[in-house]
């Protein structure tokens, strides 16, 4: 389904007066408000194809209906989000869940919605029906060379699909590891993983990057071969300048200081990108900003400070992506909330008085340092985010418009109540 321009216009007209009042009140207090707004307009977050349907847990899956039945319908759903918020101009595909029948026509469809293809994700954590060898005991780390070869070839195939679609990043997440002590020789598993990655790296086109994603546990519960940022960082360093670490917010052990990890990876020039989500316990894949928005702000504070210190482009020098799974919420509503939360955290980070903060840090003025951070965090920046969306042609209140247009009901009517998307 399509959302007509006039529907957005009507919605914006009806919300204009209240928005204008809130925006003007805030704008007066923000230094260089126009340049800040432009940064918010430019900042885009890619949507993963597998978050467009209701996710399950290992106990069950409760689909809400109207989920995309094909890759084309996934593109339409991301197009819908982007029409509403003008902040999600890319989609990230997972192979083999999303093998295009015709890359050219898929590209053309995406372009109609102003979308392009972000990182391509390989999948060596599930066995496919026609597959010769099983990944039960790992893929790139596997003791059997034939299994490793199959996994390497799969990754190279993913690069090829990505080239046809105009992507330039391969994102590798490995479920490899062990579930019991003694099962695996850690050193050999790491070495085999490195050698396999080297073969994939050799097939990487010149203008591509490869992101190595780490995860502390699950589906293996004793060891994960790329279990933390250190393991990812050493692999990325050994691979070369096109390899980077990818930080998925849910992939740390409890209470990890993710903002510090981010700051150091940036400092080493090895931060590739992000998978945004939120969690209370583990890889919960909850909506970004729903559990710990302060942590999200602290992460963005390090990102903005670190990127500015290195003269990096906020929009294009790192990969920004959501990676979540929605068990009880409408996936599209959830993604609208996640994008909003990310933009809010980014806007708050842009408000931090960096100069004053650095002075306080140099003087060990701990109290003032906290005041400066929280001054930014406690500012209600939603009118800025809404104004940026308005300037970009989006809706002042995307979620309200999604509901008042009864988008989900229309999708259910169009696709059926039993339509279930591929994914986890
Ligand atoms: C993993 C990891 C990967 C994603 C899969 C679906 O936990 O976060 O990024 O590709 O889930
Ligand atoms: Mn991830
Ligand atoms: Mn994950």
CSV table of C-alpha atoms and ligand atoms in Angstrom, one decimal:
chain,number,residue,atom,x,y,z
A,1,UNK,CA,0.0,0.0,0.0
A,2,UNK,CA,1.0,3.6,-0.6
A,3,UNK,CA,0.6,6.6,1.7
A,4,UNK,CA,-0.4,9.6,-0.4
A,5,UNK,CA,1.4,12.9,0.0
A,6,UNK,CA,-1.9,14.7,0.7
A,7,UNK,CA,-2.5,12.4,3.7
A,8,UNK,CA,0.8,13.5,5.2
A,9,UNK,CA,0.0,17.1,4.3
A,10,UNK,CA,-3.4,17.0,6.0
A,11,UNK,CA,-1.9,15.4,9.1
A,12,UNK,CA,0.9,18.0,9.3
A,13,UNK,CA,-1.6,20.8,8.8
A,14,UNK,CA,-3.7,19.6,11.7
A,15,UNK,CA,-0.7,19.2,14.0
A,16,UNK,CA,1.1,22.4,12.8
A,17,UNK,CA,0.0,25.0,15.4
A,18,UNK,CA,0.8,22.9,18.4
A,19,UNK,CA,4.1,21.8,16.9
A,20,UNK,CA,5.1,25.3,16.0
A,21,UNK,CA,4.6,26.5,19.5
A,22,UNK,CA,6.7,23.8,21.0
A,23,UNK,CA,9.4,24.1,18.4
A,24,UNK,CA,9.9,27.8,18.6
A,25,UNK,CA,10.1,27.7,22.4
A,26,UNK,CA,13.0,25.2,22.1
A,27,UNK,CA,14.7,26.6,19.0
A,28,UNK,CA,15.5,29.8,20.9
A,29,UNK,CA,17.7,27.9,23.3
A,30,UNK,CA,19.5,25.8,20.8
A,31,UNK,CA,22.7,27.3,19.3
A,32,UNK,CA,22.9,26.9,15.5
A,33,UNK,CA,19.6,25.3,15.3
A,34,UNK,CA,19.5,25.1,11.5
A,35,UNK,CA,22.7,23.2,11.2
A,36,UNK,CA,21.5,20.8,13.9
A,37,UNK,CA,18.2,20.3,12.1
A,38,UNK,CA,20.1,19.6,8.9
A,39,UNK,CA,22.1,16.9,10.7
A,40,UNK,CA,18.9,15.3,11.8
A,41,UNK,CA,17.4,15.5,8.3
A,42,UNK,CA,20.4,13.8,6.9
A,43,UNK,CA,20.8,11.0,9.5
A,44,UNK,CA,19.3,7.7,8.2
A,45,UNK,CA,18.9,4.4,9.8
A,46,UNK,CA,18.6,1.2,7.8
A,47,UNK,CA,15.8,-1.3,8.4
A,48,UNK,CA,16.6,-5.0,8.5
A,49,UNK,CA,14.3,-7.1,6.3
A,50,UNK,CA,13.8,-9.6,9.1
A,51,UNK,CA,12.2,-7.1,11.5
A,52,UNK,CA,9.2,-6.5,9.3
A,53,UNK,CA,7.4,-9.5,10.5
A,54,UNK,CA,6.6,-10.6,14.1
A,55,UNK,CA,9.5,-12.4,15.6
A,56,UNK,CA,9.1,-15.5,17.6
A,57,UNK,CA,10.8,-16.9,20.7
A,58,UNK,CA,11.7,-20.6,20.9
A,59,UNK,CA,8.3,-21.1,22.5
A,60,UNK,CA,6.1,-19.6,19.9
A,61,UNK,CA,5.3,-17.0,17.4
A,62,UNK,CA,2.1,-14.8,17.3
A,63,UNK,CA,1.8,-13.2,14.0
A,64,UNK,CA,-0.3,-10.1,13.7
A,65,UNK,CA,-1.1,-10.6,10.1
A,66,UNK,CA,-0.5,-8.5,7.0
A,67,UNK,CA,3.3,-9.3,7.1
A,68,UNK,CA,5.2,-9.0,3.9
A,69,UNK,CA,5.0,-12.2,1.8
A,70,UNK,CA,7.8,-11.5,-0.5
A,71,UNK,CA,10.9,-9.4,-0.8
A,72,UNK,CA,9.0,-6.9,-2.9
A,73,UNK,CA,6.5,-6.5,0.0
A,74,UNK,CA,9.4,-6.0,2.4
A,75,UNK,CA,10.7,-3.2,0.3
A,76,UNK,CA,7.2,-1.7,0.3
A,77,UNK,CA,7.0,-1.8,4.0
A,78,UNK,CA,10.4,0.0,4.4
A,79,UNK,CA,9.1,2.4,1.8
A,80,UNK,CA,6.1,3.0,4.0
A,81,UNK,CA,8.2,3.7,7.0
A,82,UNK,CA,10.4,6.1,5.0
A,83,UNK,CA,7.4,7.9,3.6
A,84,UNK,CA,6.3,8.5,7.2
A,85,UNK,CA,9.5,9.5,8.9
A,86,UNK,CA,12.0,10.3,6.0
A,87,UNK,CA,14.7,8.6,8.2
A,88,UNK,CA,14.9,5.0,7.0
A,89,UNK,CA,16.2,5.3,3.4
A,90,UNK,CA,17.8,1.8,3.3
A,91,UNK,CA,17.1,-1.8,3.8
A,92,UNK,CA,19.4,-4.5,4.9
A,93,UNK,CA,18.9,-8.0,3.4
A,94,UNK,CA,19.6,-11.4,4.9
A,95,UNK,CA,20.6,-14.2,2.5
A,96,UNK,CA,19.1,-16.8,1.9
A,97,UNK,CA,15.9,-15.3,3.4
A,98,UNK,CA,15.9,-12.5,0.8
A,99,UNK,CA,17.3,-13.9,-2.5
A,100,UNK,CA,16.1,-11.5,-5.2
A,101,UNK,CA,14.6,-13.1,-8.3
A,102,UNK,CA,15.7,-10.0,-10.3
A,103,UNK,CA,18.2,-7.7,-8.8
A,104,UNK,CA,17.5,-5.0,-11.4
A,105,UNK,CA,13.7,-4.9,-10.8
A,106,UNK,CA,14.2,-5.0,-7.0
A,107,UNK,CA,16.6,-2.0,-7.2
A,108,UNK,CA,14.1,-0.2,-9.4
A,109,UNK,CA,11.3,-0.8,-6.9
A,110,UNK,CA,13.5,0.4,-4.0
A,111,UNK,CA,14.4,3.5,-5.9
A,112,UNK,CA,10.7,4.3,-6.3
A,113,UNK,CA,10.6,4.7,-2.6
A,114,UNK,CA,13.9,6.5,-2.4
A,115,UNK,CA,15.6,3.4,-0.8
A,116,UNK,CA,18.9,1.8,-1.4
A,117,UNK,CA,20.5,-1.4,-0.1
A,118,UNK,CA,22.5,-1.3,3.1
A,119,UNK,CA,24.7,-4.1,4.5
A,120,UNK,CA,24.2,-7.6,3.2
A,121,UNK,CA,24.0,-10.3,5.9
A,122,UNK,CA,25.1,-13.9,5.4
A,123,UNK,CA,23.5,-16.8,7.3
A,124,UNK,CA,25.6,-19.7,8.3
A,125,UNK,CA,23.6,-20.3,11.6
A,126,UNK,CA,20.8,-22.3,10.0
A,127,UNK,CA,20.9,-25.3,7.7
A,128,UNK,CA,19.0,-24.8,4.4
A,129,UNK,CA,17.1,-27.8,2.9
A,130,UNK,CA,19.4,-28.2,-0.2
A,131,UNK,CA,22.6,-27.7,1.8
A,132,UNK,CA,25.4,-30.4,1.5
A,133,UNK,CA,27.0,-29.9,5.0
A,134,UNK,CA,25.5,-29.0,8.3
A,135,UNK,CA,26.4,-26.0,10.5
A,136,UNK,CA,25.5,-27.9,13.7
A,137,UNK,CA,29.1,-27.6,14.9
A,138,UNK,CA,29.8,-24.2,13.4
A,139,UNK,CA,30.6,-22.8,10.0
A,140,UNK,CA,33.8,-20.8,9.5
A,141,UNK,CA,35.4,-22.4,12.6
A,142,UNK,CA,34.3,-26.0,11.6
A,143,UNK,CA,36.8,-28.8,12.0
A,144,UNK,CA,35.8,-30.1,8.5
A,145,UNK,CA,37.3,-28.2,5.6
A,146,UNK,CA,34.3,-29.0,3.4
A,147,UNK,CA,31.9,-27.2,5.8
A,148,UNK,CA,34.2,-24.2,6.0
A,149,UNK,CA,34.4,-24.1,2.2
A,150,UNK,CA,30.6,-24.2,1.9
A,151,UNK,CA,30.3,-21.3,4.4
A,152,UNK,CA,33.0,-19.3,2.7
A,153,UNK,CA,31.3,-19.7,-0.7
A,154,UNK,CA,28.0,-18.7,0.8
A,155,UNK,CA,29.5,-15.4,2.0
A,156,UNK,CA,31.0,-14.8,-1.4
A,157,UNK,CA,27.6,-15.4,-2.9
A,158,UNK,CA,26.1,-12.9,-0.6
A,159,UNK,CA,28.7,-10.3,-1.8
A,160,UNK,CA,27.7,-11.1,-5.3
A,161,UNK,CA,24.0,-10.5,-4.6
A,162,UNK,CA,25.0,-7.3,-2.8
A,163,UNK,CA,27.0,-6.1,-5.8
A,164,UNK,CA,24.0,-6.5,-8.1
A,165,UNK,CA,21.9,-4.5,-5.6
A,166,UNK,CA,24.4,-1.7,-5.1
A,167,UNK,CA,25.3,-2.5,-1.5
A,168,UNK,CA,28.9,-2.2,-0.3
A,169,UNK,CA,29.0,-3.9,3.0
A,170,UNK,CA,29.1,-7.6,4.0
A,171,UNK,CA,28.0,-8.2,7.6
A,172,UNK,CA,29.1,-11.4,9.2
A,173,UNK,CA,27.6,-12.8,12.3
A,174,UNK,CA,28.6,-16.3,13.3
A,175,UNK,CA,26.8,-18.5,15.7
A,176,UNK,CA,30.0,-20.5,15.9
A,177,UNK,CA,31.2,-21.6,19.3
A,178,UNK,CA,30.6,-24.4,21.8
A,179,UNK,CA,28.0,-25.4,24.2
A,180,UNK,CA,30.1,-27.5,26.6
A,181,UNK,CA,33.6,-27.3,28.1
A,182,UNK,CA,36.1,-29.3,26.2
A,183,UNK,CA,34.0,-29.4,23.0
A,184,UNK,CA,36.2,-26.9,21.2
A,185,UNK,CA,39.9,-26.0,21.0
A,186,UNK,CA,39.5,-22.2,21.3
A,187,UNK,CA,42.8,-21.4,19.7
A,188,UNK,CA,42.2,-23.7,16.7
A,189,UNK,CA,38.6,-22.5,16.3
A,190,UNK,CA,39.7,-18.8,16.2
A,191,UNK,CA,42.5,-19.6,13.8
A,192,UNK,CA,40.2,-21.5,11.4
A,193,UNK,CA,37.7,-18.6,11.6
A,194,UNK,CA,40.4,-16.2,10.8
A,195,UNK,CA,41.6,-18.2,7.8
A,196,UNK,CA,38.0,-18.6,6.5
A,197,UNK,CA,37.4,-14.8,6.9
A,198,UNK,CA,40.7,-14.2,5.0
A,199,UNK,CA,39.3,-16.1,2.0
A,200,UNK,CA,36.0,-14.1,2.2
A,201,UNK,CA,38.0,-10.9,2.5
A,202,UNK,CA,40.0,-11.7,-0.6
A,203,UNK,CA,36.8,-11.8,-2.5
A,204,UNK,CA,35.7,-8.4,-1.2
A,205,UNK,CA,35.4,-5.7,-4.0
A,206,UNK,CA,37.7,-2.7,-3.6
A,207,UNK,CA,35.1,-0.3,-2.3
A,208,UNK,CA,33.4,-2.8,0.1
A,209,UNK,CA,33.7,-3.2,3.8
A,210,UNK,CA,33.2,-6.3,5.9
A,211,UNK,CA,31.7,-6.0,9.4
A,212,UNK,CA,32.5,-8.6,12.0
A,213,UNK,CA,29.7,-8.8,14.5
A,214,UNK,CA,30.4,-10.3,18.0
A,215,UNK,CA,28.0,-11.8,20.5
A,216,UNK,CA,28.7,-13.1,23.9
A,217,UNK,CA,26.4,-16.1,23.9
A,218,UNK,CA,23.5,-17.8,22.1
A,219,UNK,CA,22.9,-20.1,20.4
A,220,UNK,CA,26.0,-21.6,21.9
A,221,UNK,CA,26.1,-21.2,25.7
A,222,UNK,CA,29.6,-22.0,26.7
A,223,UNK,CA,31.7,-20.1,24.2
A,224,UNK,CA,31.3,-18.0,21.2
A,225,UNK,CA,34.2,-17.8,18.8
A,226,UNK,CA,33.7,-14.1,18.1
A,227,UNK,CA,32.3,-13.4,21.5
A,228,UNK,CA,33.4,-9.9,22.3
A,229,UNK,CA,34.7,-6.7,20.7
A,230,UNK,CA,38.3,-7.8,21.4
A,231,UNK,CA,38.0,-11.0,19.4
A,232,UNK,CA,36.2,-9.1,16.6
A,233,UNK,CA,38.9,-6.3,16.7
A,234,UNK,CA,41.8,-8.7,16.4
A,235,UNK,CA,40.1,-10.4,13.5
A,236,UNK,CA,39.3,-7.1,11.8
A,237,UNK,CA,42.9,-5.9,12.4
A,238,UNK,CA,44.4,-9.1,10.9
A,239,UNK,CA,42.1,-9.0,7.9
A,240,UNK,CA,43.0,-5.4,6.9
A,241,UNK,CA,41.7,-1.9,6.3
A,242,UNK,CA,38.4,-3.0,4.8
A,243,UNK,CA,37.4,-4.9,7.9
A,244,UNK,CA,35.6,-3.4,10.9
A,245,UNK,CA,33.9,-4.4,14.1
A,246,UNK,CA,30.1,-4.2,14.3
A,247,UNK,CA,28.5,-3.4,17.6
A,248,UNK,CA,25.1,-5.0,18.2
A,249,UNK,CA,23.8,-3.4,21.4
A,250,UNK,CA,22.3,-6.6,22.7
A,251,UNK,CA,25.4,-8.7,22.3
A,252,UNK,CA,27.2,-7.9,25.5
A,253,UNK,CA,27.3,-9.5,28.9
A,254,UNK,CA,25.2,-7.7,31.5
A,255,UNK,CA,26.3,-4.2,32.5
A,256,UNK,CA,29.0,-3.9,29.9
A,257,UNK,CA,30.1,-0.3,29.3
A,258,UNK,CA,29.1,-0.2,25.7
A,259,UNK,CA,29.8,3.5,25.3
A,260,UNK,CA,33.4,2.9,26.3
A,261,UNK,CA,33.8,0.1,23.8
A,262,UNK,CA,32.4,2.4,21.1
A,263,UNK,CA,34.8,5.2,22.0
A,264,UNK,CA,37.8,2.9,21.8
A,265,UNK,CA,36.8,1.2,18.6
A,266,UNK,CA,36.3,4.6,17.1
A,267,UNK,CA,39.7,5.8,18.3
A,268,UNK,CA,41.3,2.8,16.7
A,269,UNK,CA,39.5,3.4,13.4
A,270,UNK,CA,37.9,0.0,13.6
A,271,UNK,CA,34.2,0.8,14.4
A,272,UNK,CA,32.2,-0.2,11.4
A,273,UNK,CA,28.6,0.2,12.4
A,274,UNK,CA,25.7,-0.5,14.7
A,275,UNK,CA,22.9,-2.8,15.2
A,276,UNK,CA,20.4,-0.9,17.4
A,277,UNK,CA,18.1,-2.6,19.8
A,278,UNK,CA,17.5,-2.6,23.6
A,279,UNK,CA,17.7,-5.3,26.3
A,280,UNK,CA,17.3,-5.9,29.9
A,281,UNK,CA,18.9,-9.4,30.2
A,282,UNK,CA,20.7,-10.6,27.0
A,283,UNK,CA,20.1,-10.4,23.3
A,284,UNK,CA,16.5,-9.4,24.0
A,285,UNK,CA,16.1,-7.5,20.7
A,286,UNK,CA,13.6,-5.1,22.2
A,287,UNK,CA,12.8,-1.7,20.7
A,288,UNK,CA,15.7,0.6,20.8
A,289,UNK,CA,15.3,3.1,23.6
A,290,UNK,CA,12.6,1.2,25.4
A,291,UNK,CA,14.6,-0.1,28.3
A,292,UNK,CA,17.6,2.2,28.7
A,293,UNK,CA,17.4,5.4,26.7
A,294,UNK,CA,20.1,7.0,28.9
A,295,UNK,CA,22.6,4.4,27.7
A,296,UNK,CA,21.6,5.1,24.2
A,297,UNK,CA,22.3,8.7,24.7
A,298,UNK,CA,25.7,8.0,26.3
A,299,UNK,CA,26.6,5.9,23.3
A,300,UNK,CA,25.6,8.7,20.9
A,301,UNK,CA,27.5,11.1,23.0
A,302,UNK,CA,30.7,9.1,22.4
A,303,UNK,CA,29.8,8.6,18.8
A,304,UNK,CA,29.4,12.3,18.1
A,305,UNK,CA,32.4,13.3,20.0
A,306,UNK,CA,34.6,10.6,18.5
A,307,UNK,CA,33.4,11.1,15.0
A,308,UNK,CA,33.9,14.9,15.2
A,309,UNK,CA,37.4,14.4,16.7
A,310,UNK,CA,38.3,12.2,13.7
A,311,UNK,CA,36.5,14.5,11.1
A,312,UNK,CA,34.1,11.7,10.2
A,313,UNK,CA,30.9,12.1,8.3
A,314,UNK,CA,28.0,11.3,10.7
A,315,UNK,CA,25.8,9.9,7.9
A,316,UNK,CA,28.1,7.8,5.8
A,317,UNK,CA,31.2,6.8,7.7
A,318,UNK,CA,29.5,4.3,10.0
A,319,UNK,CA,26.7,1.9,9.2
A,320,UNK,CA,23.5,2.6,11.2
A,321,UNK,CA,21.0,-0.2,11.4
A,322,UNK,CA,18.3,-1.5,13.6
A,323,UNK,CA,18.4,-5.2,14.5
A,324,UNK,CA,15.4,-6.1,16.5
A,325,UNK,CA,12.6,-8.7,16.7
A,326,UNK,CA,9.1,-7.9,17.8
A,327,UNK,CA,7.1,-10.5,19.6
A,328,UNK,CA,4.2,-8.5,20.9
A,329,UNK,CA,4.1,-5.2,19.0
A,330,UNK,CA,3.2,-4.4,15.4
A,331,UNK,CA,6.6,-4.6,13.7
A,332,UNK,CA,6.1,-1.4,11.7
A,333,UNK,CA,4.9,0.6,14.7
A,334,UNK,CA,7.9,-0.8,16.6
A,335,UNK,CA,10.3,0.3,13.9
A,336,UNK,CA,8.8,3.8,13.9
A,337,UNK,CA,9.4,4.0,17.6
A,338,UNK,CA,13.0,2.7,17.3
A,339,UNK,CA,14.0,5.2,14.6
A,340,UNK,CA,12.5,8.0,16.7
A,341,UNK,CA,14.4,6.8,19.8
A,342,UNK,CA,17.7,6.8,17.8
A,343,UNK,CA,17.1,10.3,16.4
A,344,UNK,CA,16.2,11.6,19.9
A,345,UNK,CA,19.4,10.2,21.3
A,346,UNK,CA,21.4,11.6,18.4
A,347,UNK,CA,19.8,15.1,18.8
A,348,UNK,CA,20.5,15.0,22.5
A,349,UNK,CA,24.1,14.1,21.8
A,350,UNK,CA,24.4,17.0,19.4
A,351,UNK,CA,23.2,19.3,22.2
A,352,UNK,CA,26.0,18.4,24.5
A,353,UNK,CA,28.3,21.3,25.2
A,354,UNK,CA,31.4,19.5,24.2
A,355,UNK,CA,33.8,22.3,25.0
A,356,UNK,CA,32.4,22.8,28.5
A,357,UNK,CA,32.4,19.0,29.1
A,358,UNK,CA,36.1,18.7,28.1
A,359,UNK,CA,37.0,21.6,30.3
A,360,UNK,CA,35.2,20.0,33.2
A,361,UNK,CA,37.0,16.7,32.4
A,362,UNK,CA,40.4,18.4,32.4
A,363,UNK,CA,39.7,20.0,35.7
A,364,UNK,CA,38.3,16.8,37.2
A,365,UNK,CA,35.1,18.6,37.9
A,366,UNK,CA,33.0,15.5,38.1
A,367,UNK,CA,29.8,17.3,39.3
A,368,UNK,CA,29.9,19.7,36.4
A,369,UNK,CA,30.6,16.9,33.9
A,370,UNK,CA,27.5,15.1,35.0
A,371,UNK,CA,25.5,18.3,34.9
A,372,UNK,CA,26.6,19.0,31.3
A,373,UNK,CA,25.6,15.6,30.1
A,374,UNK,CA,22.3,15.5,31.8
A,375,UNK,CA,21.4,19.0,30.7
A,376,UNK,CA,21.4,17.6,27.2
A,377,UNK,CA,19.8,14.3,28.0
A,378,UNK,CA,17.0,16.0,29.9
A,379,UNK,CA,16.1,18.3,27.1
A,380,UNK,CA,12.9,17.3,25.4
A,381,UNK,CA,14.3,17.3,21.8
A,382,UNK,CA,11.2,15.8,20.2
A,383,UNK,CA,10.1,19.1,18.6
A,384,UNK,CA,13.5,19.3,16.9
A,385,UNK,CA,13.2,15.7,15.6
A,386,UNK,CA,9.7,16.5,14.4
A,387,UNK,CA,10.7,19.7,12.8
A,388,UNK,CA,13.5,17.9,10.9
A,389,UNK,CA,11.0,15.3,9.7
A,390,UNK,CA,8.7,18.1,8.6
A,391,UNK,CA,11.5,19.8,6.6
A,392,UNK,CA,12.3,16.4,5.0
A,393,UNK,CA,8.7,15.9,3.9
A,394,UNK,CA,7.7,13.4,6.5
A,395,UNK,CA,4.9,13.3,9.1
A,396,UNK,CA,5.0,15.3,12.3
A,397,UNK,CA,3.8,12.3,14.2
A,398,UNK,CA,4.4,9.2,12.1
A,399,UNK,CA,3.0,6.7,14.6
A,400,UNK,CA,-0.3,8.7,15.0
A,401,UNK,CA,-0.6,8.9,11.2
A,402,UNK,CA,0.1,5.2,10.9
A,403,UNK,CA,-2.8,4.5,13.3
A,404,UNK,CA,-5.2,7.0,11.9
A,405,UNK,CA,-4.7,5.7,8.4
A,406,UNK,CA,-5.3,2.2,9.7
A,407,UNK,CA,-2.2,1.0,7.9
A,408,UNK,CA,-2.1,-2.5,9.5
A,409,UNK,CA,-5.8,-3.2,8.8
A,410,UNK,CA,-5.2,-2.3,5.2
A,411,UNK,CA,-2.1,-4.5,5.0
A,412,UNK,CA,-4.1,-7.4,6.5
A,413,UNK,CA,-6.8,-6.9,3.9
A,414,UNK,CA,-4.3,-6.8,1.1
A,415,UNK,CA,-2.0,-9.6,2.2
A,416,UNK,CA,-4.2,-11.7,4.5
A,417,UNK,CA,-4.4,-12.4,8.2
A,418,UNK,CA,-2.1,-15.4,7.9
A,419,UNK,CA,0.8,-13.7,5.9
A,420,UNK,CA,4.0,-14.5,7.8
A,421,UNK,CA,7.4,-13.0,6.8
A,422,UNK,CA,10.7,-14.9,6.7
A,423,UNK,CA,13.1,-14.3,9.5
A,424,UNK,CA,13.6,-15.6,13.0
B,1,LIG,C1,21.9,-12.4,15.4
B,1,LIG,C2,22.7,-11.2,15.0
B,1,LIG,C3,22.7,-10.9,13.6
B,1,LIG,C4,21.4,-11.1,12.9
B,1,LIG,C5,20.7,-12.4,13.3
B,1,LIG,C6,19.4,-12.5,12.7
B,1,LIG,O1,21.7,-12.5,16.8
B,1,LIG,O2,22.3,-10.1,15.8
B,1,LIG,O3,23.1,-9.6,13.3
B,1,LIG,O4,21.8,-11.3,11.5
B,1,LIG,O5,20.6,-12.4,14.7
B,2,LIG,MN1,22.9,-8.1,15.1
B,3,LIG,MN1,21.3,-10.2,17.9
